[in-house]
XYZ file of C-alpha atoms in Angstrom:
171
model
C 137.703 109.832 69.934
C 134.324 108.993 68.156
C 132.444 111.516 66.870
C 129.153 112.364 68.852
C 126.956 110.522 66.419
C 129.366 107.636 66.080
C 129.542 107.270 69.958
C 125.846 107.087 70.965
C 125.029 104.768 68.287
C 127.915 102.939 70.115
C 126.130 103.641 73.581
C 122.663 102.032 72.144
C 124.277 99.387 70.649
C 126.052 98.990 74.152
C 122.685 99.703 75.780
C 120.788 96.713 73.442
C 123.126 94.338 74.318
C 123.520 95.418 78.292
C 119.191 94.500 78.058
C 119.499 91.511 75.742
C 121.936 90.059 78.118
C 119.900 90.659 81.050
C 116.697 89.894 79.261
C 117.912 86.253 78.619
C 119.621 85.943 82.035
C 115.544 86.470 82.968
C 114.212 84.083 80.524
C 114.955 81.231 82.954
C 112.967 82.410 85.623
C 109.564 80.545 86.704
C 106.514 82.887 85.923
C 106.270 83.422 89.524
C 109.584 84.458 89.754
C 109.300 86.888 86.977
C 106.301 88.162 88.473
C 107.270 88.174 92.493
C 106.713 91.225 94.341
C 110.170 91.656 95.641
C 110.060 95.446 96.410
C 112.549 97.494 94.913
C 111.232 101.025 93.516
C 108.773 98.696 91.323
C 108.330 95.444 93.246
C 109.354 92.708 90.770
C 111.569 92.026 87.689
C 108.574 91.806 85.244
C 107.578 95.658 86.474
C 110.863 96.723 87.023
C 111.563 95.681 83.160
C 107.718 97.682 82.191
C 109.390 100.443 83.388
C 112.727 100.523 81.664
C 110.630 99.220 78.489
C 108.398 102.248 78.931
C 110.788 104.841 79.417
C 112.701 103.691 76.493
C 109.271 104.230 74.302
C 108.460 107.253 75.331
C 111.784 108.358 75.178
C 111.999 107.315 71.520
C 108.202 109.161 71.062
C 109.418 112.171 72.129
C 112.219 112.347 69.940
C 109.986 111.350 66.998
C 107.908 114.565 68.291
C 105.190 113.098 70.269
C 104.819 113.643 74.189
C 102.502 110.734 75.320
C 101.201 111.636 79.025
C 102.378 108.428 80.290
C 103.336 104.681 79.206
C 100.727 102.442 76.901
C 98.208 100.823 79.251
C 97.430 98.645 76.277
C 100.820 96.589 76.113
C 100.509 93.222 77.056
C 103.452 92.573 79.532
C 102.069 89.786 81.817
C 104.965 87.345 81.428
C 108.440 87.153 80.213
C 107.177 86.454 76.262
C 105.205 89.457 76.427
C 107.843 91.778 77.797
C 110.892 90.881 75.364
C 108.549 90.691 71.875
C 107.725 94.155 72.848
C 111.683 95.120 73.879
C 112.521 93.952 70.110
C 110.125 96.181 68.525
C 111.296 99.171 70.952
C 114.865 98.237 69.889
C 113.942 98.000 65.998
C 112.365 100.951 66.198
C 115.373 103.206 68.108
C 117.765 101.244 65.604
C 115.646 102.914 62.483
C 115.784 106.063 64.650
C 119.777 105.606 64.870
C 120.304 105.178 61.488
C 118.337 108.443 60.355
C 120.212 110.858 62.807
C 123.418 113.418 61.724
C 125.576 115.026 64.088
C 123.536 118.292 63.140
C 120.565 116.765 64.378
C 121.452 115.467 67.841
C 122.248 119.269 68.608
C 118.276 120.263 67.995
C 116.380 121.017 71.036
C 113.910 118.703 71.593
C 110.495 119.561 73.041
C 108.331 117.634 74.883
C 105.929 117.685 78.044
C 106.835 115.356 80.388
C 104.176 113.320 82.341
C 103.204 115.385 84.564
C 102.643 117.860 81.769
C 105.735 120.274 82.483
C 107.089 121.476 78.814
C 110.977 121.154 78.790
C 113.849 121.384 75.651
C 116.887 119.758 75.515
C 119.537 118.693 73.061
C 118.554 115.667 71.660
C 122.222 114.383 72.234
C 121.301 115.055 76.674
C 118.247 113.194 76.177
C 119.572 109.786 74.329
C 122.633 110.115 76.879
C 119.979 110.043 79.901
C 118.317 107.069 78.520
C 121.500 105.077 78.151
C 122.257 105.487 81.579
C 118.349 105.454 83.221
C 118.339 102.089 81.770
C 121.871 101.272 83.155
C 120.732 102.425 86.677
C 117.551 100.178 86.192
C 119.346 97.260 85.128
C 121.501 97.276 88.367
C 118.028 96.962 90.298
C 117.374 93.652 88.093
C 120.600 92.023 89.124
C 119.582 93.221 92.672
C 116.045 91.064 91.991
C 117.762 88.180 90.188
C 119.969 87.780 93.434
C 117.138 87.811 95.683
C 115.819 85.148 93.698
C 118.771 83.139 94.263
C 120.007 83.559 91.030
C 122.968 84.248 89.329
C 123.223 87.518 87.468
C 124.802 88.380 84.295
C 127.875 91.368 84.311
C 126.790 94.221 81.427
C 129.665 96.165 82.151
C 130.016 98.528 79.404
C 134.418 97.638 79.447
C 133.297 93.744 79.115
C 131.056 95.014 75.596
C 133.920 96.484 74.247
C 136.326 92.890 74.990
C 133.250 91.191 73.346
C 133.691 93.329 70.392
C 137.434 92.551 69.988
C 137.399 89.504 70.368
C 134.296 89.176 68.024
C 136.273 91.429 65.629
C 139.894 89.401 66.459
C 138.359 85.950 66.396
């Protein structure tokens, strides 16, 4: 068994490749397509993404010590371009967070207000768990989309990252 550190670096590095998968799988979609109000809880891919994007940001704020009342209005997220040069910083930047973290540290309370401006504290180990697996319930509603589309969709099973890895590792 991993330790805790070891595993939810393995979890984000699970969780960047689940969105880089599904990113790409997106790349080949018209601009209406990306754009198509579909419903859904956020009506198309390219807002279902802004949302994922944004919770992953302010996520990543919060555990940096900042509690932003809500997602940037300033991002530029109009089309697929605009959505996955901004994912890449957002995955840069949790990578950098990664790398500074100890197992001491992931069992700090972390305080924040949320966005309705309710003040909670949780171990910081709880919070990058929840963010793993609100992204994972997000990215289920993009293969939902794709389908509608008439596309096919892309498995990010976490099982078929780890046979990646082995074969990656055996090959």
């Amino acid at each position: 068994m991993p330790s805790p550190l070891k595993e939810l670096r393995e979890l984000f590095a699970y969780n960047r490749w689940a969105n880089d998968r599904l990113l790409s799988r997106c790349r080949a979609l018209s601009d209406d397509e990306f754009t198509r109000p579909l419903g859904g809880s956020f009506g198309s891919l390219r807002e279902t993404w802004a949302h994922v994007l944004g919770a992953e940001w302010i996520w990543l704020e919060r555990w940096n010590g900042a509690s932003p009342p809500g997602f940037p209005t300033t991002w530029d997220l109009a089309s697929w371009n605009a959505v996955y040069a901004r994912w890449q910083e957002i995955t840069r930047d949790q990578a950098a967070f990664l790398e500074r973290l100890t197992d001491q540290l992931l069992h700090t309370p972390v305080s924040y207000r949320n966005m309705a401006g309710t003040t909670f504290a949780d171990p910081l180990w709880q919070l990058m768990r929840h963010v793993v697996n609100h992204s994972t319930y997000h990215r289920g509603q993009v293969t939902l989309l794709l389908r509608q589309l008439g596309h096919e969709a892309v498995s990010t099973d976490l099982v078929l990252y780890h046979r990646e890895l082995c074969a990656a590792a055996n090959g």
